[in-house]
Short mmCIF file of C-alpha atoms in Angstrom, two decimals:
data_model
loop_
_atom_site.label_atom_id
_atom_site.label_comp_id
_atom_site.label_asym_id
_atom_site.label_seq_id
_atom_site.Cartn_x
_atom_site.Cartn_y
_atom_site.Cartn_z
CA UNK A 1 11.18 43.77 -27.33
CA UNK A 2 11.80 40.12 -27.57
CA UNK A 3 12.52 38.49 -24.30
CA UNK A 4 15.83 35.89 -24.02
CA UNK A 5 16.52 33.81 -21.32
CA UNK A 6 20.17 32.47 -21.01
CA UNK A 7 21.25 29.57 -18.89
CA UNK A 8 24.94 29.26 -18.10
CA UNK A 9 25.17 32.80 -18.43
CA UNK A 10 28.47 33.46 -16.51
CA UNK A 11 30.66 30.84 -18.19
CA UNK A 12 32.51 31.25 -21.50
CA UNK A 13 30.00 30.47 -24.40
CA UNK A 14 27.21 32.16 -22.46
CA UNK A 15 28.44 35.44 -21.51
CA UNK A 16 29.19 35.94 -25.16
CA UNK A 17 25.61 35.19 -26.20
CA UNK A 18 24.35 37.59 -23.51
CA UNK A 19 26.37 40.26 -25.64
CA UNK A 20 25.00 39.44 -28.34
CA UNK A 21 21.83 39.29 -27.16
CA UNK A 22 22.06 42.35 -25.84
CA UNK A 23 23.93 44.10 -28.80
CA UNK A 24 20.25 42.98 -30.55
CA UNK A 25 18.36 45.14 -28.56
CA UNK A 26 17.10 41.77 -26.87
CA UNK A 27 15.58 41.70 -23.16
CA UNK A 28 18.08 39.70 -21.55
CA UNK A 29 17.97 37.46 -18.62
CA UNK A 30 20.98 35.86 -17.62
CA UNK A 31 20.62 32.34 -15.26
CA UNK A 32 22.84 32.61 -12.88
CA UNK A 33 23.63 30.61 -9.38
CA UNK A 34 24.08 31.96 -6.43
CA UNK A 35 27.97 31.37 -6.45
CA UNK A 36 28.22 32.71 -9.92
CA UNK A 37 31.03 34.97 -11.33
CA UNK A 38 29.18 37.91 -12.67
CA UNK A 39 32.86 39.20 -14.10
CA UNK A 40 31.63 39.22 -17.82
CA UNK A 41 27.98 40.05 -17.09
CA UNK A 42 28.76 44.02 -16.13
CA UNK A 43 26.09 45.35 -18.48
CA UNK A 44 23.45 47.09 -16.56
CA UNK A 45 20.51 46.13 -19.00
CA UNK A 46 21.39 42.59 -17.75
CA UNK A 47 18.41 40.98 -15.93
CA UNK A 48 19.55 38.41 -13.56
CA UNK A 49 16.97 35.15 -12.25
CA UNK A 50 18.69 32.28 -9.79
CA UNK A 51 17.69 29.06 -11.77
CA UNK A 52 17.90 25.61 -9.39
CA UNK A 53 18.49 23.36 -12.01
CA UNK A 54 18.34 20.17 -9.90
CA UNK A 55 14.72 20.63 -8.73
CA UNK A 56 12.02 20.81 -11.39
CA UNK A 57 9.69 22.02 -8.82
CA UNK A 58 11.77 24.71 -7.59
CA UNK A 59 12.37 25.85 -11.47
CA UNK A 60 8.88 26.13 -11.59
CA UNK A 61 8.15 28.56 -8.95
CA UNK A 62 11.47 30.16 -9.97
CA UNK A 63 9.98 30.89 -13.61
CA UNK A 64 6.35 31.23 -12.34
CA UNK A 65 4.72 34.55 -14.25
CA UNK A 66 7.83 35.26 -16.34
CA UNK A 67 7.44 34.90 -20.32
CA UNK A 68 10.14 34.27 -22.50
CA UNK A 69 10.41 34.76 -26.19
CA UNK A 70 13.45 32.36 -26.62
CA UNK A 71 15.38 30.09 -24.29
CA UNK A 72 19.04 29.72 -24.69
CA UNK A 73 20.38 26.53 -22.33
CA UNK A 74 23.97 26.53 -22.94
CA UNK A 75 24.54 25.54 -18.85
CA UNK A 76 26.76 22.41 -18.26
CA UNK A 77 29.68 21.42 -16.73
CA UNK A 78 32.92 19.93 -18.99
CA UNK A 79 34.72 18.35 -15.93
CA UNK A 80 33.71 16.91 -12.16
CA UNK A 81 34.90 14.90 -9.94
CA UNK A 82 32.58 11.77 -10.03
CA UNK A 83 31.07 10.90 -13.23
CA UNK A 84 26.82 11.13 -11.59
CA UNK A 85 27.59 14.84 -11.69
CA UNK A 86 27.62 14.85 -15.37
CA UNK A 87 24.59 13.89 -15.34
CA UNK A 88 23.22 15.67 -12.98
CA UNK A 89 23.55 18.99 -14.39
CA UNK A 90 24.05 18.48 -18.22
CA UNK A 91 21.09 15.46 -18.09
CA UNK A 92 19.22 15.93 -14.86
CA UNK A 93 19.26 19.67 -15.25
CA UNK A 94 18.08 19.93 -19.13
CA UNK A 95 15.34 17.60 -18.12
CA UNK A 96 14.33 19.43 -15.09
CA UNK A 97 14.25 22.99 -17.20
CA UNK A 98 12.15 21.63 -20.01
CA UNK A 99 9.68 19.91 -17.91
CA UNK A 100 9.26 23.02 -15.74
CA UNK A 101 8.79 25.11 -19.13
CA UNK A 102 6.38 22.79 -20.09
CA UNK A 103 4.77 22.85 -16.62
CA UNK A 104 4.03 26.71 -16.90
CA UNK A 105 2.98 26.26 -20.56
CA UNK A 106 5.80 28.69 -21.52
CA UNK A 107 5.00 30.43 -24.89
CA UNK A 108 8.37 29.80 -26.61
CA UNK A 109 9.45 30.50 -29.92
CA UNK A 110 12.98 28.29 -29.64
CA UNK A 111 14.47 26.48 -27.40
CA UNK A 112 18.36 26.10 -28.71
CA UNK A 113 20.52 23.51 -26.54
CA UNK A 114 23.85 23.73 -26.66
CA UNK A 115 25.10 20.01 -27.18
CA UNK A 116 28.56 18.61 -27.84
CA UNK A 117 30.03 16.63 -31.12
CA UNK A 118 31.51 14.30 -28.11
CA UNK A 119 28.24 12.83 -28.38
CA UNK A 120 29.34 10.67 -31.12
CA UNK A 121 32.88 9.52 -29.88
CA UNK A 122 35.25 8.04 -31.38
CA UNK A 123 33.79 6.88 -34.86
CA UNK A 124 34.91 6.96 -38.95
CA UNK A 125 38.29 6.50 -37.75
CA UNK A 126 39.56 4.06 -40.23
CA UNK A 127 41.50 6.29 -42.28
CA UNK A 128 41.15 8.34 -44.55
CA UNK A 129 38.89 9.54 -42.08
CA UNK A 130 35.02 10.76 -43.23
CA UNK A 131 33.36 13.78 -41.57
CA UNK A 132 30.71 12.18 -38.48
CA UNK A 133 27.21 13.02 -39.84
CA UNK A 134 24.06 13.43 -38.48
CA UNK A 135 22.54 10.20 -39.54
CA UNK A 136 25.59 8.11 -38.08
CA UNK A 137 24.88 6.28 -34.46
CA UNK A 138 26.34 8.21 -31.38
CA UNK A 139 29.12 6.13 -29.52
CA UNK A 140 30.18 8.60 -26.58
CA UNK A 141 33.64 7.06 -25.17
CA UNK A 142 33.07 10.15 -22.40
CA UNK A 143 31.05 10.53 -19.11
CA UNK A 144 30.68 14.22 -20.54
CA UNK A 145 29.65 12.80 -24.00
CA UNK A 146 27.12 10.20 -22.55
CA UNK A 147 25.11 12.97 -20.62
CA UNK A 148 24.99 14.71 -23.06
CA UNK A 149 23.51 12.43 -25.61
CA UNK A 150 21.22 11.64 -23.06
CA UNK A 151 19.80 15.14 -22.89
CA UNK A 152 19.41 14.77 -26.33
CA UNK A 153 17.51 11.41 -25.95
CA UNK A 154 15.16 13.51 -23.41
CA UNK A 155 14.40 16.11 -25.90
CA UNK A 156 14.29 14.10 -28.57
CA UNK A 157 12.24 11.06 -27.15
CA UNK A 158 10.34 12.47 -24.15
CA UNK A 159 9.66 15.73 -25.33
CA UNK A 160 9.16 15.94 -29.65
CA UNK A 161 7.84 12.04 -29.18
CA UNK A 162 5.41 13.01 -25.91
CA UNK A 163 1.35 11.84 -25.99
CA UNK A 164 0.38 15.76 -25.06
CA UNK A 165 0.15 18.32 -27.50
CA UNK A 166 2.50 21.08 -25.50
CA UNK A 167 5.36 18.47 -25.54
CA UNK A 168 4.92 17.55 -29.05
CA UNK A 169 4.81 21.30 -30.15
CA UNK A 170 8.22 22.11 -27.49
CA UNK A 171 10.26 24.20 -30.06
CA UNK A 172 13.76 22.99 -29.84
CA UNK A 173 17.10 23.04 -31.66
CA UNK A 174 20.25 21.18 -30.84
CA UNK A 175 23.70 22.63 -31.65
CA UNK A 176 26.85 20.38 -31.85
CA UNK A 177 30.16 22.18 -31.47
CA UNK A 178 33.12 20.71 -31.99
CA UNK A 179 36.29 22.19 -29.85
CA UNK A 180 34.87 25.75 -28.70
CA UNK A 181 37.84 28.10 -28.22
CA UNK A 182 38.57 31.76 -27.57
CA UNK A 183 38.83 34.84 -25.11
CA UNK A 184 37.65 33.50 -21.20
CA UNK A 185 38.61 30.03 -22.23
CA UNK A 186 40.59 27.89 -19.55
CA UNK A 187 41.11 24.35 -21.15
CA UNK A 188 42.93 25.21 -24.09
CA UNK A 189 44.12 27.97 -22.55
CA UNK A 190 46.34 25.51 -20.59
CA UNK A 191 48.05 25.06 -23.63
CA UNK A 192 49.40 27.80 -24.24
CA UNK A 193 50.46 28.60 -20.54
CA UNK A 194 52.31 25.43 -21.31
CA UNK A 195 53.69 26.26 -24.50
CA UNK A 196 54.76 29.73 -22.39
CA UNK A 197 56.52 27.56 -20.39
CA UNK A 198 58.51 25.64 -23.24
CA UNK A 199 56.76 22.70 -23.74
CA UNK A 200 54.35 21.30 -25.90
CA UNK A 201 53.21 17.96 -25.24
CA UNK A 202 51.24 15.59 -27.36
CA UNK A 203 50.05 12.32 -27.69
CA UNK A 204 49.65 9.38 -30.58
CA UNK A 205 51.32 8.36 -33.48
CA UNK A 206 48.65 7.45 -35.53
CA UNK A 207 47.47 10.85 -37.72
CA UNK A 208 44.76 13.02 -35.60
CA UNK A 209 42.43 15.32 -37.74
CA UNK A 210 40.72 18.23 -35.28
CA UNK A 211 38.30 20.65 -35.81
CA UNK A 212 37.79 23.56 -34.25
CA UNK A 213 35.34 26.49 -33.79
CA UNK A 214 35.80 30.08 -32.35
CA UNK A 215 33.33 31.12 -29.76
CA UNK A 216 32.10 34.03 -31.40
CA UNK A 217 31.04 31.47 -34.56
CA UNK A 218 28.54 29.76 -32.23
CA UNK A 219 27.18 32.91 -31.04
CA UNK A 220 26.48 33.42 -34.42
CA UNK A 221 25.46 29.60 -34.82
CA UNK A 222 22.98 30.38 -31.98
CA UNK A 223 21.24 33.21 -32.96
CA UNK A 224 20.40 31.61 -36.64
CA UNK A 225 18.84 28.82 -34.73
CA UNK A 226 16.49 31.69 -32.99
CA UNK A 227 15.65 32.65 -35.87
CA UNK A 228 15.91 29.73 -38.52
CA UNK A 229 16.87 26.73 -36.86
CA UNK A 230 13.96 23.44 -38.41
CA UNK A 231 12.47 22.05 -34.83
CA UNK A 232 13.58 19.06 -33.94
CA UNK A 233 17.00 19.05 -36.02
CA UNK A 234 20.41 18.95 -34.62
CA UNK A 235 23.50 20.92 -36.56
CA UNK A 236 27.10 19.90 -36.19
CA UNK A 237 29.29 23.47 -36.05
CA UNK A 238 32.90 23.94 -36.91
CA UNK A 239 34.94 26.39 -39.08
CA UNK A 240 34.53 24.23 -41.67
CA UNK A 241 38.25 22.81 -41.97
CA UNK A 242 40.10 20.20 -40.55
CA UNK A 243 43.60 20.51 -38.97
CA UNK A 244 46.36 17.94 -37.91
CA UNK A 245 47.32 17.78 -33.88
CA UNK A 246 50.65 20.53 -34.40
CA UNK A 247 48.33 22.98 -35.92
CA UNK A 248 47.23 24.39 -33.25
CA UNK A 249 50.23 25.01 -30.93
CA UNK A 250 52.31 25.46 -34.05
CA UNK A 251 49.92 29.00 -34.20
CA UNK A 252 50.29 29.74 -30.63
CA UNK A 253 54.05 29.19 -30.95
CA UNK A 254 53.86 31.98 -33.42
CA UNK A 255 51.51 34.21 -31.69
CA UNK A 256 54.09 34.22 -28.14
CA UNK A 257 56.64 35.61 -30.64
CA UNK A 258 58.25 31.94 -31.24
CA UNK A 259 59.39 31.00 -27.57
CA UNK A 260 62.13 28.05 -27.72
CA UNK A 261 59.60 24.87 -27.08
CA UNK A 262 60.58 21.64 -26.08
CA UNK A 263 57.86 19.62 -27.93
CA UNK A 264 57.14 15.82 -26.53
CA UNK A 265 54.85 13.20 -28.23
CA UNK A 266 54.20 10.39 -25.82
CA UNK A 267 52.51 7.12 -26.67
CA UNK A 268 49.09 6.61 -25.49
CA UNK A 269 49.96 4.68 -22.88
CA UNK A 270 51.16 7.45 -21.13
CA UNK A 271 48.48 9.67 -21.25
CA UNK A 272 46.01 6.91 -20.03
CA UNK A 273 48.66 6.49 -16.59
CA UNK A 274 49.19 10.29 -15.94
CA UNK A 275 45.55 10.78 -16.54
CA UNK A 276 44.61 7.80 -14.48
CA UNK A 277 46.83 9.34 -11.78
CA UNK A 278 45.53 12.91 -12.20
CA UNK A 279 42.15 11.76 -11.44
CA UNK A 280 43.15 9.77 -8.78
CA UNK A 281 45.25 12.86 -7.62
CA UNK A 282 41.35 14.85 -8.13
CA UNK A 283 39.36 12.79 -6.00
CA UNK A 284 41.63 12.57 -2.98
CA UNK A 285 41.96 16.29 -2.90
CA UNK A 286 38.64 17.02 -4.24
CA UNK A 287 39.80 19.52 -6.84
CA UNK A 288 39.00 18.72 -10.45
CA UNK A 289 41.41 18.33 -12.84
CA UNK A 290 42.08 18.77 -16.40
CA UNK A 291 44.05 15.08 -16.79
CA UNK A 292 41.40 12.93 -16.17
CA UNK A 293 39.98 10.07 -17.71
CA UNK A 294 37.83 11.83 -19.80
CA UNK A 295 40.71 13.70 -21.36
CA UNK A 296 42.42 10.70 -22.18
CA UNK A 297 40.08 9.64 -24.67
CA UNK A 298 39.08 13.19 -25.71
CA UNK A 299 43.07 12.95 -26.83
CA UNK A 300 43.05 9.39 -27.83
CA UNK A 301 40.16 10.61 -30.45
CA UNK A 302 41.62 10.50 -34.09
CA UNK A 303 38.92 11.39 -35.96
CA UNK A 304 37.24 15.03 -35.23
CA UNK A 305 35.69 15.98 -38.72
CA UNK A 306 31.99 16.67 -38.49
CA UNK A 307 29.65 17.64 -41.36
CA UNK A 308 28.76 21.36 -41.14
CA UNK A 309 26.48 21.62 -44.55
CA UNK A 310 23.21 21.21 -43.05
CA UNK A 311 23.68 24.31 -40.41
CA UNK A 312 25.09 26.21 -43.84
CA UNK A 313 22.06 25.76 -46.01
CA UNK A 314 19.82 25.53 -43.23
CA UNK A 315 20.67 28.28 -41.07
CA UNK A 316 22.81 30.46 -43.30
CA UNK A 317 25.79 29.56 -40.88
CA UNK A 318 29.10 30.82 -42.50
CA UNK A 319 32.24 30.72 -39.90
CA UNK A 320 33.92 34.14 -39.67
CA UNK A 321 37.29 32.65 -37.96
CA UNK A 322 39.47 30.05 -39.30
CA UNK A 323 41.88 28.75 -36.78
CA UNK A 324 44.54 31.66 -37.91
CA UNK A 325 42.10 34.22 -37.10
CA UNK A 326 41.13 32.46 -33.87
CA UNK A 327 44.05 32.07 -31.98
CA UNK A 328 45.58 35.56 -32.95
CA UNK A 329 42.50 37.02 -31.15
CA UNK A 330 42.72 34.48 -28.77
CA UNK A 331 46.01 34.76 -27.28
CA UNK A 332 45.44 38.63 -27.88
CA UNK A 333 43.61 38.65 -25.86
CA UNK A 334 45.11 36.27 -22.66
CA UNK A 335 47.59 38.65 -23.28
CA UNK A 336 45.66 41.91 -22.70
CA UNK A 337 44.49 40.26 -19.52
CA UNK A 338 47.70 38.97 -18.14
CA UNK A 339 46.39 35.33 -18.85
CA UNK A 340 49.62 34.73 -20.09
#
């Protein structure tokens, strides 16, 4: 039985790849923190480790005698309160899990990180815009984006590029989603409580082409990687169309049964002072929160599209949920909850 270690196992993306994992007959082992929600990790074949991601050392005596088939890092955090913890985790903690793997000379098969297409920021956005490829130069306009492409540099740089022969031979894939949505997501999720609520709000006047991908279509991203993913390349994911800014609440609209919705499109402007003031708002109260300055040029973004052919003819990666799909199971689900 092949052996699968899972970091960020209790949020959204990684419970559903402990599913999956397990639906495979796999030997899971979900990383966890002590604080973690283990609502969506009820399975009892679920084998649970405490990972310290901000001490190597620790990691190491954490993993000591424990071999893993495949390793799984899809741990990270989207939002904080000061932009070091970005880093921290999503850079810091990548680094500190590889080196410790390394360390133990950990047998691996794959090593599949879970990346972000915010790594390349706001590029190819002189209309009409051209899908972001592989071979263009990342420009992250996010604290979020920049740690990430600077796990990427790490793996990349220090680890493919090292002088030893275990770090040259470290087995690793990148994946690059673009907007992950679905069941047990909160950010988007907001938008639909909002819509709920009878309003839609939206920024820009200049035309704003998004992509999107359902979680379950990275799960499936993921597992191809296991199993066919080239070392050493990284493979933008999507559902392999491109949508304009209304799409997506115009679908939600329709799956709350068509709620009256007042629907408000602000200049940019805007956004940048309410998000300036939300995170202002954050830091005094030391809750983190979803208008921040991050989000403002997450929504200031025109340009979304992202090349998708190399993870098709590469990994055999064919998306099972266009956005349609997606949000009727999505809000299906919130429902079935009492999300919304």
């Amino acid at each position: 039985m092949e052996k699968i270690l899972i970091t960020g196992a209790s949020g959204f993306i990684g419970s559903f790849i402990v599913e999956e994992a397990l639906r495979r007959g796999m030997d899971v082992w979900a990383a966890i923190r002590r604080s973690s929600s283990r609502e969506w990790l009820q399975d009892e074949r679920i084998h649970f480790i405490e990972l310290n991601l901000s001490s190597e050392d620790e990691l190491v005596h954490q993993l000591d005698g424990k071999v893993f088939d495949y390793v799984v890092h899809a741990a990270g955090v989207t939002k904080c309160l000061k932009k070091e913890q970005f880093y921290r985790v999503n850079t810091d903690g990548t680094r500190h899990l590889v080196n410790a793997l390394l360390r133990l000379h950990m047998p691996l098969k794959k090593f599949v990180y879970l990346s972000s297409l915010s790594i390349f920021g706001a590029i190819r956005e002189k209309q009409p815009y051209q899908a972001i490829r592989e071979e263009d130069t990342p420009q992250p306009n996010t604290e979020y984006g920049k740690s990430k492409l600077a796990a990427e540099e790490f793996l990349k740089e220090k680890v493919k590029g090292g002088s030893n022969e275990s770090a040259t031979a470290f087995p690793y894939v990148i994946l690059r989603p673009t907007g992950v949505y679905g069941p047990r997501e909160k950010d988007y999720f907001l938008m639909a409580k909002s819509i709920k609520r009878h309003t839609d709000f939206a920024v820009g006047y200049q035309q704003q082409d998004i992509t999107f991908v359902y979680v379950l279509d990275v799960v499936q991203a993921v597992f191809l990687a296991l199993e066919r993913g080239q070392v050493g390349r990284s493979y933008f994911l999507s559902d392999g169309e491109v949508y304009q800014s209304a799409t997506f609440s115009d679908l939600i609209i329709r799956e709350l049964g068509y709620p009256w919705c007042l629907r408000i499109k602000a200049p940019l402007w805007v956004l940048r002072v309410v998000t300036t003031v939300g995170e202002y708002i954050g830091q005094l109260t030391g809750r983190i929160s979803a208008l921040n300055k991050d989000k403002y040029h997450i929504l200031k973004q025109r340009n979304w599209r992202c090349d998708i052919q190399p993870a098709v003819d590469e990994l055999g990666y064919h998306p099972q949920y266009q956005l349609e799909r997606g949000v009727k199971e999505t809000i299906k689900w919130y429902k079935e909850h009492g999300w919304i």
